[in-house]
């Protein structure tokens, strides 16, 4: 972990452990430099990082303040792939149906910018948060980049596995979303009726060097899945 | 507009006007300093801003590259309030039902942290994008902060009006979303049937000094409203 990320994490932990109320003023930059014994630029980067995460806000000439924490029962929508990043205080699990090596269909091929002869891992799993069925996830990983997956791995966080084993840094993603009516097959997976609503999210994940490595489609259970985005205008 | 934002806007315009393909490498930082005749720190801030907006990605030791532009027909979900910020190349309009001064109900009062005797402007309008009905918006503005609104103002961008007339800078927002089934009243507004799906987004907007000034609830038309988020892990 880069130093400023480590400091950001510590500041965040302090805010949550001490249950600081919204609007609480933190120490100023000098104070934080002393407290964490790091450079000014590290503190500034850490604060900008926390600002983007929606943990704090900085008021020019006035100070650094705690933002309202998101309501319970809502997942962070910007960190929701596999929910894992958000699960610091929430229990998540999966039921895996298959981990297959396949030839991608044209849509997957296009989204992942696959060569003609490339193969992908196809993973289908139900995702649960605190025991509640959140959604059905169908993901495609380029085998060229992620050489090996199995059921045990995909029962846990695939992203942690990828980062640890393949030296892949997750850079950015394009997320497309719309509300749909469930077809009979999807409805059955989610224990709902055909025609009932769902949120459909398709997301392409890129490495930090700009290579697409994962295309995922998640159909979220409309009653169980609720999301929050703590947005910042900067 | 702050200088780095101005430079960011110019770089973005160049990318879009020249229709640079994804993966196209831009000039390096030195090159951009020369081109825009601004300081290194302004260029770095502009690039970070464009990275967060999903326009470019920076690969350490390698360069600055153009990201894939979002597909047409999807609105930027992080800039979707009133859609206005996103409407650089899309035509948006509104049908306004009412602009009333009311006593807020307890939910609105809580979300806006109103005092006991505070009044709010209540605005109800249908929002269209390129002639398509996107959603029904019900917004509450604190009269204490936004002293005056009328039908003409809310037919256009309320946020532009607020920023220009009340010296309010929009700082951040908390956005909560879930999929719902429409009740009869909502369905009628959207020209749909009761029971059909919709995306419901509730959002609290804060000034840059942390004061809530707008609570909005938008019910999006499930067939017409589609969204994109170009996310970045940094």
Tab-separated table of C-alpha atoms in Angstrom:
chain	number	residue	atom	x	y	z
A	1	UNK	CA	0.000	0.000	0.000
A	2	UNK	CA	1.273	3.442	-0.949
A	3	UNK	CA	2.039	5.681	2.038
A	4	UNK	CA	-0.752	8.214	1.499
A	5	UNK	CA	-3.278	5.357	1.179
A	6	UNK	CA	-2.050	3.958	4.456
A	7	UNK	CA	-2.455	7.335	6.159
A	8	UNK	CA	-5.902	7.769	4.581
A	9	UNK	CA	-6.911	4.370	5.955
A	10	UNK	CA	-5.705	5.284	9.437
A	11	UNK	CA	-7.547	8.603	9.459
A	12	UNK	CA	-10.697	6.842	8.267
A	13	UNK	CA	-10.374	4.165	10.950
A	14	UNK	CA	-10.013	6.843	13.610
A	15	UNK	CA	-13.148	8.607	12.381
A	16	UNK	CA	-15.187	5.400	12.403
A	17	UNK	CA	-13.790	3.944	15.615
A	18	UNK	CA	-14.363	7.169	17.509
A	19	UNK	CA	-17.752	7.481	15.784
A	20	UNK	CA	-17.096	11.131	15.044
A	21	UNK	CA	-20.350	12.899	14.172
A	22	UNK	CA	-20.854	14.648	10.852
A	23	UNK	CA	-19.454	18.146	10.936
A	24	UNK	CA	-16.756	17.242	13.494
A	25	UNK	CA	-13.597	19.187	12.726
A	26	UNK	CA	-10.372	17.190	12.417
A	27	UNK	CA	-6.890	18.460	13.250
A	28	UNK	CA	-5.484	20.835	10.648
A	29	UNK	CA	-2.766	19.782	8.216
A	30	UNK	CA	0.068	20.695	10.607
A	31	UNK	CA	-1.597	18.637	13.319
A	32	UNK	CA	-1.978	15.647	11.019
A	33	UNK	CA	1.672	15.923	9.889
A	34	UNK	CA	2.719	15.704	13.533
A	35	UNK	CA	0.310	12.930	14.342
A	36	UNK	CA	1.218	10.641	11.436
A	37	UNK	CA	4.849	11.741	11.046
A	38	UNK	CA	4.657	12.021	7.266
A	39	UNK	CA	5.297	14.828	4.802
A	40	UNK	CA	2.859	17.584	3.967
A	41	UNK	CA	2.337	16.197	0.461
A	42	UNK	CA	1.451	12.757	1.868
A	43	UNK	CA	-1.154	14.319	4.174
A	44	UNK	CA	-2.613	16.375	1.322
A	45	UNK	CA	-2.867	13.298	-0.903
A	46	UNK	CA	-4.454	11.307	1.922
A	47	UNK	CA	-7.017	14.056	2.531
A	48	UNK	CA	-7.876	14.331	-1.170
A	49	UNK	CA	-8.307	10.568	-1.246
A	50	UNK	CA	-10.679	10.659	1.750
A	51	UNK	CA	-12.556	13.543	0.179
A	52	UNK	CA	-13.132	11.535	-2.991
A	53	UNK	CA	-14.249	8.567	-0.903
A	54	UNK	CA	-16.871	10.769	0.748
A	55	UNK	CA	-15.354	10.455	4.232
A	56	UNK	CA	-14.436	14.104	4.783
A	57	UNK	CA	-14.816	17.541	3.223
A	58	UNK	CA	-12.318	20.357	3.239
A	59	UNK	CA	-13.459	23.952	3.533
A	60	UNK	CA	-10.903	26.427	2.282
A	61	UNK	CA	-9.651	28.667	5.065
A	62	UNK	CA	-11.787	26.860	7.595
A	63	UNK	CA	-10.728	23.234	8.091
A	64	UNK	CA	-11.321	19.546	7.565
A	65	UNK	CA	-14.670	18.080	8.559
A	66	UNK	CA	-16.286	14.642	8.844
A	67	UNK	CA	-19.043	13.834	6.362
A	68	UNK	CA	-22.212	12.022	7.251
A	69	UNK	CA	-21.641	8.289	7.056
A	70	UNK	CA	-23.824	6.452	4.565
A	71	UNK	CA	-26.977	4.890	5.970
A	72	UNK	CA	-26.763	1.229	6.949
A	73	UNK	CA	-28.028	-1.287	4.446
A	74	UNK	CA	-26.713	0.560	1.401
A	75	UNK	CA	-23.618	-0.631	-0.437
A	76	UNK	CA	-21.117	1.744	-1.959
A	77	UNK	CA	-22.052	1.621	-5.621
A	78	UNK	CA	-18.632	2.752	-6.818
A	79	UNK	CA	-16.932	-0.129	-5.036
A	80	UNK	CA	-19.551	-2.750	-5.632
A	81	UNK	CA	-17.844	-5.261	-7.883
A	82	UNK	CA	-18.153	-8.371	-5.868
A	83	UNK	CA	-18.896	-5.895	-3.070
A	84	UNK	CA	-15.616	-6.886	-1.557
A	85	UNK	CA	-13.969	-3.523	-1.166
A	86	UNK	CA	-17.004	-2.268	0.673
A	87	UNK	CA	-17.292	-5.223	2.972
A	88	UNK	CA	-15.147	-3.936	5.779
A	89	UNK	CA	-18.128	-4.181	8.076
A	90	UNK	CA	-20.500	-6.372	6.071
A	91	UNK	CA	-20.432	-10.118	5.553
A	92	UNK	CA	-20.509	-11.219	1.914
A	93	UNK	CA	-20.584	-14.658	0.312
A	94	UNK	CA	-21.172	-16.412	-2.992
A	95	UNK	CA	-22.765	-19.503	-4.483
A	96	UNK	CA	-20.754	-20.497	-7.531
A	97	UNK	CA	-22.433	-22.280	-10.453
A	98	UNK	CA	-19.561	-22.604	-12.859
A	99	UNK	CA	-15.992	-21.612	-13.681
A	100	UNK	CA	-15.545	-22.511	-17.341
A	101	UNK	CA	-13.075	-21.719	-20.051
A	102	UNK	CA	-15.017	-20.661	-23.138
A	103	UNK	CA	-14.733	-18.852	-26.457
A	104	UNK	CA	-16.300	-15.438	-25.854
A	105	UNK	CA	-19.432	-14.370	-27.713
A	106	UNK	CA	-19.105	-11.252	-29.858
A	107	UNK	CA	-20.334	-8.874	-27.145
A	108	UNK	CA	-17.823	-10.135	-24.587
A	109	UNK	CA	-15.076	-10.209	-27.200
A	110	UNK	CA	-15.741	-6.607	-28.117
A	111	UNK	CA	-15.923	-5.355	-24.547
A	112	UNK	CA	-12.713	-7.130	-23.592
A	113	UNK	CA	-10.972	-6.288	-26.887
A	114	UNK	CA	-10.076	-9.982	-27.285
A	115	UNK	CA	-7.985	-11.362	-30.123
A	116	UNK	CA	-9.742	-13.808	-32.418
A	117	UNK	CA	-8.446	-16.958	-30.770
A	118	UNK	CA	-8.583	-15.758	-27.167
A	119	UNK	CA	-10.362	-17.686	-24.451
A	120	UNK	CA	-12.012	-16.346	-21.328
A	121	UNK	CA	-12.999	-17.681	-17.940
A	122	UNK	CA	-16.760	-17.552	-17.519
A	123	UNK	CA	-17.904	-17.374	-13.908
A	124	UNK	CA	-21.530	-17.410	-12.817
A	125	UNK	CA	-22.331	-16.873	-9.165
A	126	UNK	CA	-25.013	-15.603	-6.826
A	127	UNK	CA	-23.822	-12.893	-4.470
A	128	UNK	CA	-25.068	-12.505	-0.914
A	129	UNK	CA	-24.587	-9.708	1.571
A	130	UNK	CA	-25.291	-10.512	5.212
A	131	UNK	CA	-27.171	-13.574	4.061
A	132	UNK	CA	-29.437	-11.664	1.648
A	133	UNK	CA	-29.385	-12.488	-2.044
A	134	UNK	CA	-28.051	-9.377	-3.762
A	135	UNK	CA	-27.668	-10.461	-7.340
A	136	UNK	CA	-26.634	-12.821	-10.074
A	137	UNK	CA	-23.197	-12.090	-11.477
A	138	UNK	CA	-21.872	-13.348	-14.796
A	139	UNK	CA	-18.246	-12.421	-15.325
A	140	UNK	CA	-15.729	-12.976	-18.094
A	141	UNK	CA	-12.000	-12.805	-17.407
A	142	UNK	CA	-9.350	-12.860	-20.094
A	143	UNK	CA	-7.364	-16.058	-19.652
A	144	UNK	CA	-4.406	-14.341	-21.274
A	145	UNK	CA	-4.204	-12.106	-18.199
A	146	UNK	CA	-5.748	-14.287	-15.496
A	147	UNK	CA	-4.264	-17.710	-16.265
A	148	UNK	CA	-6.019	-19.703	-13.589
A	149	UNK	CA	-9.280	-19.633	-11.675
A	150	UNK	CA	-11.169	-22.321	-9.802
A	151	UNK	CA	-14.319	-22.659	-7.722
A	152	UNK	CA	-12.559	-22.053	-4.416
A	153	UNK	CA	-10.989	-18.835	-5.672
A	154	UNK	CA	-14.223	-17.430	-7.066
A	155	UNK	CA	-16.118	-18.225	-3.870
A	156	UNK	CA	-14.032	-15.461	-2.369
A	157	UNK	CA	-12.784	-12.177	-3.816
A	158	UNK	CA	-11.559	-12.668	-7.366
A	159	UNK	CA	-10.107	-9.167	-7.374
A	160	UNK	CA	-7.964	-9.803	-4.300
A	161	UNK	CA	-6.732	-13.007	-5.918
A	162	UNK	CA	-5.935	-11.260	-9.194
A	163	UNK	CA	-4.079	-8.412	-7.560
A	164	UNK	CA	-2.052	-10.718	-5.349
A	165	UNK	CA	-1.206	-13.360	-7.936
A	166	UNK	CA	-0.956	-11.611	-11.262
A	167	UNK	CA	0.464	-8.246	-10.285
A	168	UNK	CA	-2.524	-6.635	-11.952
A	169	UNK	CA	-3.547	-3.244	-10.646
A	170	UNK	CA	-7.147	-2.309	-11.201
A	171	UNK	CA	-7.116	1.031	-12.970
A	172	UNK	CA	-10.601	2.066	-13.967
A	173	UNK	CA	-13.954	0.825	-15.185
A	174	UNK	CA	-16.872	1.722	-17.432
A	175	UNK	CA	-20.154	0.943	-15.723
A	176	UNK	CA	-23.441	0.920	-17.679
A	177	UNK	CA	-26.724	0.580	-15.877
A	178	UNK	CA	-30.408	0.385	-16.578
A	179	UNK	CA	-33.543	-0.971	-14.983
A	180	UNK	CA	-35.051	-4.045	-16.653
A	181	UNK	CA	-37.903	-6.483	-16.288
A	182	UNK	CA	-36.646	-9.962	-15.411
A	183	UNK	CA	-37.006	-12.770	-17.895
A	184	UNK	CA	-38.047	-16.188	-16.595
A	185	UNK	CA	-34.502	-17.555	-16.302
A	186	UNK	CA	-33.071	-14.589	-14.398
A	187	UNK	CA	-36.158	-14.437	-12.195
A	188	UNK	CA	-35.666	-18.060	-11.177
A	189	UNK	CA	-32.082	-17.410	-10.071
A	190	UNK	CA	-33.249	-14.503	-7.940
A	191	UNK	CA	-36.338	-16.214	-6.543
A	192	UNK	CA	-38.573	-13.632	-8.202
A	193	UNK	CA	-41.277	-13.679	-10.883
A	194	UNK	CA	-40.700	-12.969	-14.564
A	195	UNK	CA	-41.545	-9.329	-15.259
A	196	UNK	CA	-40.439	-8.113	-11.843
A	197	UNK	CA	-37.885	-5.286	-11.788
A	198	UNK	CA	-34.125	-5.513	-11.519
A	199	UNK	CA	-31.100	-3.299	-11.887
A	200	UNK	CA	-28.781	-4.518	-14.619
A	201	UNK	CA	-25.179	-3.327	-14.407
A	202	UNK	CA	-22.589	-4.126	-17.049
A	203	UNK	CA	-19.040	-3.163	-16.215
A	204	UNK	CA	-15.736	-3.374	-18.022
A	205	UNK	CA	-12.679	-3.329	-15.776
A	206	UNK	CA	-9.284	-2.170	-17.004
A	207	UNK	CA	-5.820	-2.614	-15.571
A	208	UNK	CA	-3.933	0.533	-14.635
A	209	UNK	CA	-2.174	0.326	-17.991
A	210	UNK	CA	-5.514	0.441	-19.797
A	211	UNK	CA	-6.049	-3.186	-20.722
A	212	UNK	CA	-9.573	-4.599	-20.248
A	213	UNK	CA	-9.459	-7.790	-18.175
A	214	UNK	CA	-12.969	-8.371	-16.826
A	215	UNK	CA	-16.444	-7.870	-18.248
A	216	UNK	CA	-19.198	-8.423	-15.712
A	217	UNK	CA	-22.953	-8.320	-15.829
A	218	UNK	CA	-24.798	-8.217	-12.536
A	219	UNK	CA	-28.564	-8.453	-12.199
A	220	UNK	CA	-29.458	-7.039	-8.783
A	221	UNK	CA	-32.402	-8.165	-6.668
A	222	UNK	CA	-34.650	-5.108	-6.528
A	223	UNK	CA	-35.794	-5.608	-2.953
A	224	UNK	CA	-32.434	-6.488	-1.435
A	225	UNK	CA	-29.891	-4.390	-3.297
A	226	UNK	CA	-29.663	-0.735	-2.338
A	227	UNK	CA	-26.799	1.545	-3.119
A	228	UNK	CA	-25.188	4.756	-2.041
A	229	UNK	CA	-22.775	7.085	-3.789
A	230	UNK	CA	-21.020	9.714	-1.741
A	231	UNK	CA	-20.114	12.055	-4.513
A	232	UNK	CA	-17.793	15.039	-4.542
A	233	UNK	CA	-17.791	17.883	-7.017
A	234	UNK	CA	-13.996	18.305	-7.062
B	1	UNK	CA	-13.528	28.960	-13.350
B	2	UNK	CA	-10.288	27.959	-11.623
B	3	UNK	CA	-7.275	27.784	-13.962
B	4	UNK	CA	-6.764	24.013	-13.812
B	5	UNK	CA	-10.453	23.471	-14.564
B	6	UNK	CA	-10.140	25.734	-17.570
B	7	UNK	CA	-7.118	23.770	-18.828
B	8	UNK	CA	-8.924	20.476	-18.162
B	9	UNK	CA	-11.878	21.710	-20.207
B	10	UNK	CA	-9.610	22.699	-23.091
B	11	UNK	CA	-7.805	19.342	-23.134
B	12	UNK	CA	-11.159	17.556	-23.058
B	13	UNK	CA	-12.499	19.677	-25.914
B	14	UNK	CA	-9.421	18.872	-27.980
B	15	UNK	CA	-9.886	15.143	-27.369
B	16	UNK	CA	-13.549	15.249	-28.361
B	17	UNK	CA	-13.208	17.666	-31.277
B	18	UNK	CA	-10.351	15.683	-32.768
B	19	UNK	CA	-12.263	12.491	-31.957
B	20	UNK	CA	-9.116	10.897	-30.581
B	21	UNK	CA	-9.537	7.131	-30.347
B	22	UNK	CA	-9.223	5.270	-27.049
B	23	UNK	CA	-5.613	4.499	-26.281
B	24	UNK	CA	-4.332	7.579	-28.145
B	25	UNK	CA	-1.330	8.996	-26.304
B	26	UNK	CA	-1.414	12.701	-25.459
B	27	UNK	CA	1.618	14.983	-25.187
B	28	UNK	CA	3.602	14.484	-21.995
B	29	UNK	CA	3.483	16.938	-19.118
B	30	UNK	CA	6.298	19.113	-20.530
B	31	UNK	CA	4.459	19.251	-23.838
B	32	UNK	CA	1.212	20.258	-22.166
B	33	UNK	CA	2.988	22.949	-20.113
B	34	UNK	CA	4.288	24.460	-23.363
B	35	UNK	CA	0.999	24.105	-25.144
B	36	UNK	CA	-1.178	25.718	-22.465
B	37	UNK	CA	1.460	28.042	-20.977
B	38	UNK	CA	0.605	27.191	-17.397
B	39	UNK	CA	2.584	25.818	-14.461
B	40	UNK	CA	3.418	22.162	-13.891
B	41	UNK	CA	1.098	22.008	-10.890
B	42	UNK	CA	-1.811	23.370	-12.947
B	43	UNK	CA	-1.247	20.696	-15.598
B	44	UNK	CA	-1.027	17.973	-12.959
B	45	UNK	CA	-4.263	19.148	-11.333
B	46	UNK	CA	-5.976	19.324	-14.739
B	47	UNK	CA	-4.869	15.778	-15.590
B	48	UNK	CA	-6.040	14.417	-12.244
B	49	UNK	CA	-9.359	16.118	-12.798
B	50	UNK	CA	-9.719	14.540	-16.271
B	51	UNK	CA	-8.717	11.185	-14.841
B	52	UNK	CA	-11.464	11.386	-12.248
B	53	UNK	CA	-13.939	12.400	-14.950
B	54	UNK	CA	-13.034	9.266	-16.907
B	55	UNK	CA	-11.613	11.157	-19.878
B	56	UNK	CA	-7.993	9.980	-19.663
B	57	UNK	CA	-5.771	7.549	-17.783
B	58	UNK	CA	-2.179	8.053	-16.757
B	59	UNK	CA	0.269	5.169	-16.824
B	60	UNK	CA	3.278	5.746	-14.612
B	61	UNK	CA	6.476	5.940	-16.617
B	62	UNK	CA	4.557	5.541	-19.849
B	63	UNK	CA	2.241	8.453	-20.570
B	64	UNK	CA	-1.220	9.931	-20.728
B	65	UNK	CA	-3.872	8.135	-22.770
B	66	UNK	CA	-7.424	8.738	-23.946
B	67	UNK	CA	-10.146	6.558	-22.409
B	68	UNK	CA	-13.013	5.104	-24.345
B	69	UNK	CA	-15.837	7.617	-24.537
B	70	UNK	CA	-19.089	6.490	-22.974
B	71	UNK	CA	-21.610	4.956	-25.345
B	72	UNK	CA	-24.245	7.309	-26.743
B	73	UNK	CA	-27.621	7.299	-25.052
B	74	UNK	CA	-26.223	6.937	-21.532
B	75	UNK	CA	-26.115	9.878	-19.146
B	76	UNK	CA	-23.289	10.398	-16.712
B	77	UNK	CA	-24.804	9.169	-13.449
B	78	UNK	CA	-22.458	11.191	-11.269
B	79	UNK	CA	-23.494	14.432	-12.929
B	80	UNK	CA	-27.122	13.626	-13.402
B	81	UNK	CA	-28.899	16.079	-11.170
B	82	UNK	CA	-31.115	17.833	-13.610
B	83	UNK	CA	-28.726	16.265	-16.135
B	84	UNK	CA	-27.493	19.748	-16.834
B	85	UNK	CA	-23.802	19.284	-16.280
B	86	UNK	CA	-23.818	16.381	-18.677
B	87	UNK	CA	-25.803	18.100	-21.362
B	88	UNK	CA	-22.918	19.570	-23.283
B	89	UNK	CA	-24.003	17.584	-26.296
B	90	UNK	CA	-27.538	16.549	-25.356
B	91	UNK	CA	-30.701	18.601	-25.366
B	92	UNK	CA	-32.612	18.641	-22.064
B	93	UNK	CA	-35.873	20.255	-21.053
B	94	UNK	CA	-38.478	20.269	-18.291
B	95	UNK	CA	-42.206	20.455	-17.720
B	96	UNK	CA	-42.789	22.221	-14.423
B	97	UNK	CA	-45.868	21.416	-12.335
B	98	UNK	CA	-45.292	23.606	-9.338
B	99	UNK	CA	-42.890	25.873	-7.475
B	100	UNK	CA	-44.352	26.214	-3.992
B	101	UNK	CA	-43.142	27.419	-0.641
B	102	UNK	CA	-44.071	24.800	1.950
B	103	UNK	CA	-43.328	23.555	5.449
B	104	UNK	CA	-41.143	20.472	4.939
B	105	UNK	CA	-42.345	17.041	6.061
B	106	UNK	CA	-40.176	15.285	8.632
B	107	UNK	CA	-38.160	13.342	6.052
B	108	UNK	CA	-37.248	16.462	4.091
B	109	UNK	CA	-36.587	18.384	7.294
B	110	UNK	CA	-34.211	15.724	8.513
B	111	UNK	CA	-32.341	15.377	5.225
B	112	UNK	CA	-31.920	19.139	4.916
B	113	UNK	CA	-31.209	19.637	8.627
B	114	UNK	CA	-33.878	22.354	8.735
B	115	UNK	CA	-34.706	24.422	11.782
B	116	UNK	CA	-38.217	24.012	13.167
B	117	UNK	CA	-39.705	27.069	11.483
B	118	UNK	CA	-37.844	26.795	8.182
B	119	UNK	CA	-39.612	26.797	4.843
B	120	UNK	CA	-38.533	25.146	1.618
B	121	UNK	CA	-39.259	25.555	-2.067
B	122	UNK	CA	-40.941	22.440	-3.425
B	123	UNK	CA	-40.454	21.915	-7.167
B	124	UNK	CA	-42.034	19.120	-9.149
B	125	UNK	CA	-41.061	18.693	-12.781
B	126	UNK	CA	-40.779	16.120	-15.526
B	127	UNK	CA	-37.333	15.942	-17.075
B	128	UNK	CA	-36.719	15.196	-20.736
B	129	UNK	CA	-33.522	14.410	-22.580
B	130	UNK	CA	-33.589	14.796	-26.338
B	131	UNK	CA	-37.360	14.787	-26.181
B	132	UNK	CA	-37.570	11.523	-24.208
B	133	UNK	CA	-39.184	11.487	-20.790
B	134	UNK	CA	-36.409	10.612	-18.370
B	135	UNK	CA	-38.025	11.013	-14.997
B	136	UNK	CA	-40.149	12.792	-12.450
B	137	UNK	CA	-38.166	14.999	-10.102
B	138	UNK	CA	-39.383	16.312	-6.768
B	139	UNK	CA	-36.920	18.706	-5.178
B	140	UNK	CA	-36.815	20.673	-1.976
B	141	UNK	CA	-34.608	23.747	-1.631
B	142	UNK	CA	-34.008	25.576	1.627
B	143	UNK	CA	-35.516	29.036	1.269
B	144	UNK	CA	-33.011	30.280	3.825
B	145	UNK	CA	-30.275	29.657	1.246
B	146	UNK	CA	-32.154	29.985	-2.032
B	147	UNK	CA	-34.407	32.970	-1.393
B	148	UNK	CA	-36.236	33.022	-4.691
B	149	UNK	CA	-37.323	30.558	-7.372
B	150	UNK	CA	-40.001	30.774	-10.030
B	151	UNK	CA	-41.336	28.678	-12.885
B	152	UNK	CA	-39.084	30.245	-15.488
B	153	UNK	CA	-35.976	29.564	-13.434
B	154	UNK	CA	-36.824	25.933	-12.738
B	155	UNK	CA	-37.625	25.280	-16.391
B	156	UNK	CA	-33.886	25.668	-16.882
B	157	UNK	CA	-30.940	24.684	-14.719
B	158	UNK	CA	-31.657	25.446	-11.083
B	159	UNK	CA	-28.029	24.706	-10.199
B	160	UNK	CA	-26.671	27.247	-12.664
B	161	UNK	CA	-29.090	29.807	-11.256
B	162	UNK	CA	-28.095	29.030	-7.671
B	163	UNK	CA	-24.395	29.215	-8.351
B	164	UNK	CA	-24.674	32.466	-10.251
B	165	UNK	CA	-27.100	34.257	-7.951
B	166	UNK	CA	-26.397	33.037	-4.439
B	167	UNK	CA	-22.671	32.473	-4.525
B	168	UNK	CA	-23.286	28.863	-3.491
B	169	UNK	CA	-20.696	26.336	-4.547
B	170	UNK	CA	-21.903	22.792	-4.808
B	171	UNK	CA	-19.610	20.717	-2.651
B	172	UNK	CA	-20.790	17.137	-2.435
B	173	UNK	CA	-23.829	14.900	-2.326
B	174	UNK	CA	-25.162	11.691	-0.817
B	175	UNK	CA	-27.034	9.680	-3.415
B	176	UNK	CA	-29.222	6.705	-2.414
B	177	UNK	CA	-30.718	4.452	-5.042
B	178	UNK	CA	-32.934	1.443	-5.361
B	179	UNK	CA	-35.226	-0.144	-7.883
B	180	UNK	CA	-38.949	0.082	-7.117
B	181	UNK	CA	-42.312	-0.856	-8.571
B	182	UNK	CA	-44.286	2.227	-9.578
B	183	UNK	CA	-47.430	3.131	-7.705
B	184	UNK	CA	-50.421	4.352	-9.700
B	185	UNK	CA	-49.669	8.056	-9.236
B	186	UNK	CA	-46.008	7.854	-10.265
B	187	UNK	CA	-46.880	5.572	-13.165
B	188	UNK	CA	-49.323	8.119	-14.498
B	189	UNK	CA	-46.687	10.854	-14.530
B	190	UNK	CA	-44.336	8.602	-16.463
B	191	UNK	CA	-46.947	7.203	-18.862
B	192	UNK	CA	-46.399	3.693	-17.482
B	193	UNK	CA	-48.506	1.135	-15.649
B	194	UNK	CA	-48.600	0.689	-11.876
B	195	UNK	CA	-46.231	-2.141	-10.935
B	196	UNK	CA	-43.771	-1.411	-13.714
B	197	UNK	CA	-40.149	-0.874	-12.694
B	198	UNK	CA	-38.335	2.381	-11.992
B	199	UNK	CA	-35.085	3.577	-10.532
B	200	UNK	CA	-35.609	5.776	-7.501
B	201	UNK	CA	-32.735	8.093	-6.590
B	202	UNK	CA	-32.766	10.289	-3.505
B	203	UNK	CA	-29.957	12.784	-3.240
B	204	UNK	CA	-28.907	15.359	-0.675
B	205	UNK	CA	-26.738	18.167	-2.018
B	206	UNK	CA	-24.396	20.133	0.204
B	207	UNK	CA	-22.629	23.437	-0.337
B	208	UNK	CA	-18.845	23.373	-0.298
B	209	UNK	CA	-18.987	24.466	3.327
B	210	UNK	CA	-21.050	21.395	4.215
B	211	UNK	CA	-24.550	22.840	4.458
B	212	UNK	CA	-27.364	20.786	2.876
B	213	UNK	CA	-29.395	22.956	0.493
B	214	UNK	CA	-31.306	20.562	-1.818
B	215	UNK	CA	-33.023	17.233	-1.285
B	216	UNK	CA	-34.221	15.647	-4.508
B	217	UNK	CA	-36.079	12.486	-5.356
B	218	UNK	CA	-36.081	11.391	-8.969
B	219	UNK	CA	-38.109	8.478	-10.319
B	220	UNK	CA	-36.515	7.457	-13.608
B	221	UNK	CA	-38.386	5.962	-16.546
B	222	UNK	CA	-36.980	2.446	-16.851
B	223	UNK	CA	-37.043	2.289	-20.642
B	224	UNK	CA	-35.654	5.754	-21.341
B	225	UNK	CA	-33.118	6.400	-18.583
B	226	UNK	CA	-29.756	4.708	-18.911
B	227	UNK	CA	-26.633	5.673	-17.097
B	228	UNK	CA	-22.902	5.376	-17.247
B	229	UNK	CA	-20.216	5.811	-14.620
B	230	UNK	CA	-16.637	6.075	-15.756
B	231	UNK	CA	-14.973	5.142	-12.551
B	232	UNK	CA	-11.347	5.394	-11.481
B	233	UNK	CA	-9.652	3.484	-8.712
B	234	UNK	CA	-7.411	6.369	-7.629
